[in-house]
XYZ file of C-alpha atoms in Angstrom:
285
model
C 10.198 -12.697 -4.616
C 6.767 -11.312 -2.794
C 5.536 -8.227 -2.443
C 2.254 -7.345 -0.993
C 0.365 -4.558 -0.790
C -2.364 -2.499 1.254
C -4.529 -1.370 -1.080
C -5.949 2.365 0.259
C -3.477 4.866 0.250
C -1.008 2.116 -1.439
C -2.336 1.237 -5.037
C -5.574 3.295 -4.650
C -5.182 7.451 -4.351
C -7.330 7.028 -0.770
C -9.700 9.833 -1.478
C -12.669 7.985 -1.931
C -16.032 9.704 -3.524
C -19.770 9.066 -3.599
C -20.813 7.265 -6.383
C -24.806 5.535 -5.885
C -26.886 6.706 -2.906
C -30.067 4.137 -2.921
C -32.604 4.442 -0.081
C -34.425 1.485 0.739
C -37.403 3.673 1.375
C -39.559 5.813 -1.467
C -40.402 8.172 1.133
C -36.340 8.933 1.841
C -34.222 10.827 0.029
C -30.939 10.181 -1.498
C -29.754 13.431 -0.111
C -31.616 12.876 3.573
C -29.972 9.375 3.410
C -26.580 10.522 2.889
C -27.213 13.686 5.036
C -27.975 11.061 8.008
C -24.994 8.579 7.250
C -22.510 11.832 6.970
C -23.749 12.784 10.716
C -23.505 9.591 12.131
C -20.173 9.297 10.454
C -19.530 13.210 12.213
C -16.380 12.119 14.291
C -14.804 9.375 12.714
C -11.430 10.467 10.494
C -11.653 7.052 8.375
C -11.068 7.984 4.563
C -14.908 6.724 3.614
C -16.500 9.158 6.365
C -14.753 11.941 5.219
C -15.729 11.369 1.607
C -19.273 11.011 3.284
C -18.859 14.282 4.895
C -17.551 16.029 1.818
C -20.577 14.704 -0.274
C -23.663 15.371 1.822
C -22.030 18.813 2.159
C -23.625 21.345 4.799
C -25.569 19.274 7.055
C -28.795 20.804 8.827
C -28.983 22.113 12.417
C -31.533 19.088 13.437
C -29.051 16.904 12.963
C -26.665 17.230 15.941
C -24.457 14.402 16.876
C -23.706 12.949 20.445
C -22.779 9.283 21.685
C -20.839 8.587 18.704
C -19.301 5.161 18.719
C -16.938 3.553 15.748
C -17.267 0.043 15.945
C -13.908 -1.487 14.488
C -14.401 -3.740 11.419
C -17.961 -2.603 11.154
C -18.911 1.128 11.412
C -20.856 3.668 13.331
C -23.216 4.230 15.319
C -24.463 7.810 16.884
C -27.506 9.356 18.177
C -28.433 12.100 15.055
C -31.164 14.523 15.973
C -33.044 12.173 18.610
C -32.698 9.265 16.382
C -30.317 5.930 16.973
C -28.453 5.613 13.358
C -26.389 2.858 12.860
C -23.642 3.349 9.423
C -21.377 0.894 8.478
C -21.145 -2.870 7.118
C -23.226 -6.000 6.354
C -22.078 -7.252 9.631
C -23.399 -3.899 11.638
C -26.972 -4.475 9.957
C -26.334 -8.015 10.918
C -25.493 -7.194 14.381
C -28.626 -5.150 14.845
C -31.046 -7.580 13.933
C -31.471 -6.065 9.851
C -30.789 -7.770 6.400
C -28.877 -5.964 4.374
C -29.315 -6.684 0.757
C -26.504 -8.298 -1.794
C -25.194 -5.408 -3.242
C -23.505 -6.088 -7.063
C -21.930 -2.120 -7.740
C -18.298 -2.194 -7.502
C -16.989 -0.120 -4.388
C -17.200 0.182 -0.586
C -20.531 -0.433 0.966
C -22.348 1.884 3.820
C -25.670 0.451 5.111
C -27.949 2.910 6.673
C -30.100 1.967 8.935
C -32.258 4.244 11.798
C -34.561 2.810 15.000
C -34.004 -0.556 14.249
C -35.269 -0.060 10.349
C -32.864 -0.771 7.288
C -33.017 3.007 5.136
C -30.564 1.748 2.335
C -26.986 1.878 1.368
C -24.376 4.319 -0.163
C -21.444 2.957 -2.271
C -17.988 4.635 -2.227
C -15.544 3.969 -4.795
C -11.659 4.871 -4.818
C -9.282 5.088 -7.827
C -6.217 3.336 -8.473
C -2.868 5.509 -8.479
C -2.005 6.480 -11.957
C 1.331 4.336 -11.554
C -0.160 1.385 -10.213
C -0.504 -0.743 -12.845
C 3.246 -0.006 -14.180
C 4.605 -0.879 -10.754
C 3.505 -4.139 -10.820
C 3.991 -4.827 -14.347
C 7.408 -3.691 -13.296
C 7.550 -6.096 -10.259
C 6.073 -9.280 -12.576
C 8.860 -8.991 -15.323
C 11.314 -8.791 -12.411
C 10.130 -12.226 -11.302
C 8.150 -10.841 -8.518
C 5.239 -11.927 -7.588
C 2.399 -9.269 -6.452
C -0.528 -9.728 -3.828
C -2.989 -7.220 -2.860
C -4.564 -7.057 0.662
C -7.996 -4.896 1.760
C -10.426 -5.169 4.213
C -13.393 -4.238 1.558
C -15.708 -6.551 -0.130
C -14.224 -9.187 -2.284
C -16.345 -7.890 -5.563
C -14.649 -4.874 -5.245
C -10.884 -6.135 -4.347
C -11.033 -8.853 -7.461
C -12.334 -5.533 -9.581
C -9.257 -3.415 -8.320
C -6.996 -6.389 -8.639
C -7.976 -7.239 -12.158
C -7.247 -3.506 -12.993
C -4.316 -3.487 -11.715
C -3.258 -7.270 -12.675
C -2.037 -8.788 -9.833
C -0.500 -12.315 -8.847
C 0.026 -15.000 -6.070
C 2.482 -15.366 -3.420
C 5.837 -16.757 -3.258
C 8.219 -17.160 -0.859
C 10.436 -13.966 0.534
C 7.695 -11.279 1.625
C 7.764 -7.733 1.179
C 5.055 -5.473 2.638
C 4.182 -2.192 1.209
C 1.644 0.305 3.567
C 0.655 3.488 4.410
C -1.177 3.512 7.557
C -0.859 3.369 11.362
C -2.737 -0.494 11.131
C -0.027 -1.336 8.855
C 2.742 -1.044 10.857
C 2.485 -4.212 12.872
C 2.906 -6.132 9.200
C 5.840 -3.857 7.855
C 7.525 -4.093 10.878
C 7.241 -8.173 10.854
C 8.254 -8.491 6.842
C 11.576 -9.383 5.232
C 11.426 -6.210 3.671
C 8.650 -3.307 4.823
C 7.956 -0.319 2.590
C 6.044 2.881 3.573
C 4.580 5.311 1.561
C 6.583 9.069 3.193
C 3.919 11.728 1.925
C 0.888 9.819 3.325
C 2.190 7.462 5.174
C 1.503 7.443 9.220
C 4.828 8.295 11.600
C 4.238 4.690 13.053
C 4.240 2.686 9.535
C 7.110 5.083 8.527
C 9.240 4.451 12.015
C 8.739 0.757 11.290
C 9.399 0.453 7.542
C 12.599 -0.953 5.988
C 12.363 1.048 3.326
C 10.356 4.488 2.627
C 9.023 5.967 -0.635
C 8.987 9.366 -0.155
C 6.733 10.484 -3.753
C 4.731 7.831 -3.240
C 5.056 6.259 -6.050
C 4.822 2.775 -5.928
C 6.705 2.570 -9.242
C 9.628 3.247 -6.912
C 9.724 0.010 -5.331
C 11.020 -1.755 -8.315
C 13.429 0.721 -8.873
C 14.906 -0.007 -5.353
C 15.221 -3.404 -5.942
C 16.416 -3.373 -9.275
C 19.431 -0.732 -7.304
C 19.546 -3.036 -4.850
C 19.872 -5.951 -6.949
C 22.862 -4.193 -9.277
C 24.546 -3.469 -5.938
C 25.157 -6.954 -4.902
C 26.243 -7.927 -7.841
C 28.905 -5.483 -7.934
C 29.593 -6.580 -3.971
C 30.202 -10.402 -5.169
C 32.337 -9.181 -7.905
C 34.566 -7.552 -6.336
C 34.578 -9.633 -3.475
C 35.522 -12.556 -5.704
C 37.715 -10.497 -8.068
C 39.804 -9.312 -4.927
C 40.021 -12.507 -3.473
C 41.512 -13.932 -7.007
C 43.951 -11.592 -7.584
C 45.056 -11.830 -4.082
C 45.353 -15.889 -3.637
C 47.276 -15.604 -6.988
C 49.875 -12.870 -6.148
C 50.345 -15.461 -2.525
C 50.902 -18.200 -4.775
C 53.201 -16.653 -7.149
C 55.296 -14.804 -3.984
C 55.161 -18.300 -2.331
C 57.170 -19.708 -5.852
C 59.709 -16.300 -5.633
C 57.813 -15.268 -9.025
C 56.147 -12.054 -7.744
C 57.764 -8.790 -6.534
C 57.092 -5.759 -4.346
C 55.450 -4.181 -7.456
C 52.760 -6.931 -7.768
C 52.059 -6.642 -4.168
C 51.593 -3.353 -4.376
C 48.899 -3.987 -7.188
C 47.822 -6.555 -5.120
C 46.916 -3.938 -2.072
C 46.502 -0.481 -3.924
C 45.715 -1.452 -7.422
C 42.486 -4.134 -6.633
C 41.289 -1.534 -3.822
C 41.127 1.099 -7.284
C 40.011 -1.583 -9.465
C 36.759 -2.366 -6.680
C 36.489 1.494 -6.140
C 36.121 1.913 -10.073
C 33.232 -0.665 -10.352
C 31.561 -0.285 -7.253
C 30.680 3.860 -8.940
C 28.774 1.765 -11.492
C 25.862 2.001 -8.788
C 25.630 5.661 -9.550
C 24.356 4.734 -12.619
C 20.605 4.298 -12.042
C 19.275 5.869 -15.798
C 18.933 1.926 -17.442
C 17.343 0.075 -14.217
């Protein structure tokens, strides 16, 4: 009656893009901002570095790389072209002695800063998958209740979450991931889903279940088969039990004879057979 979700990679399509460059400075450049945070960000294969990469384009000779470091939770920092660049969080500029400012544009933050001085900050935004919003809508008129987890900024998770219109939790928890970090949590849930196409080989190895398109549309279609399919287990469980206690009661009183045995045996197996192939039928979930 959960369900919670990662949000890059999960809700969100994970390719995240550019969309404000502000330097700090007059003197600096958008471009020789971005140029320096896409160096600094050189080695690091973390969704918002490549989209850094991808945006500042061809970077210049000058600015070669070397004692790269990626700081989990907060960023990078490198030495670019003889200078000590720092790219990453409020908590990096924090960490470093800086103030970054409050920053009000919806998206992933990247502060910039260079010898110890703050140079500004580029935001990074990433869309929500086209079937997002359905999914859940799907989930919340199954009586499911929908939370969304992210390690970016509040501003931006309430923005993505108000898209998307999510919920609170219940009590049964299903987990729904894509990457490597995930795995831990899918493999702890009652019931861990991994996305197939983008999904890492460790959140894949320990998912329950794993949605091979993608689509996270597809999770309420498995439970809605998954749901149909118990019902037809208790009904023929408690069909074949009936018909069973009531042929032993009337052979016990001499009514019954080898014919109602045999439907008894044969005929109820045929009978559960018959409604179990109703699972087939997946058109009207």
């Amino acid at each position: 009656d959960r369900v919670v979700f990662d949000k890059t990679g999960t809700l969100t399509r994970g390719t995240f893009s550019v969309t404000a460059v502000r330097p700090a400075q007059p003197e600096l450049s958008g471009q020789a901002l971005l140029q320096l945070a896409a160096a600094a960000e050189r080695f690091s294969d973390h969704p918002v570095s490549q989209s850094l990469r991808r945006a500042a384009g061809q970077l210049p000779e000058t600015l070669v790389t070397t004692d790269a470091r990626e700081l989990a939770g907060h960023g990078v920092t490198a030495q670019v072209g003889g200078r000590a660049v720092a790219a990453g969080n409020a908590k990096l500029m924090a960490a470093l002695g800086l103030t970054a400012p409050a920053v009000d544009e919806i998206g992933t933050v990247v502060h910039v800063a260079a010898d110890g001085a703050y140079l500004g900050y580029i935001v990074i935004s990433d869309e929500p998958k086209s079937g997002a919003r359905e999914a859940i809508a799907r989930l919340r008129a199954d009586g499911v209740r929908v939370v969304m987890l992210t390690g970016d900024r509040k501003r931006t998770a309430d923005a993505v979450a108000e898209e998307l219109g999510e919920g609170a939790p219940g009590k049964y928890l299903a987990f729904v991931g894509d990457g490597i970090n995930d795995a831990p949590v899918l493999a702890r849930a009652d019931l861990g889903t991994a996305m197939g196409g983008i999904g890492s080989d460790a959140a894949i190895e320990a998912a329950d279940i794993v949605l091979m398109d993608d689509d996270p549309r597809k999770l309420s279609l498995a439970m809605r088969i998954s749901r149909k399919t118990m019902r037809l287990v208790w009904q023929n469980i408690v069909f074949a039990l009936a018909v069973k206690a009531v042929c032993l009661v009337l052979g016990a009183l001499g009514i019954a004879n080898m014919w109602v045995a045999i439907f008894a045996d044969v005929g109820v197996m045929v009978l559960c057979v018959l409604n179990a192939a109703r699972a087939l039928d997946t058109k009207r979930l």
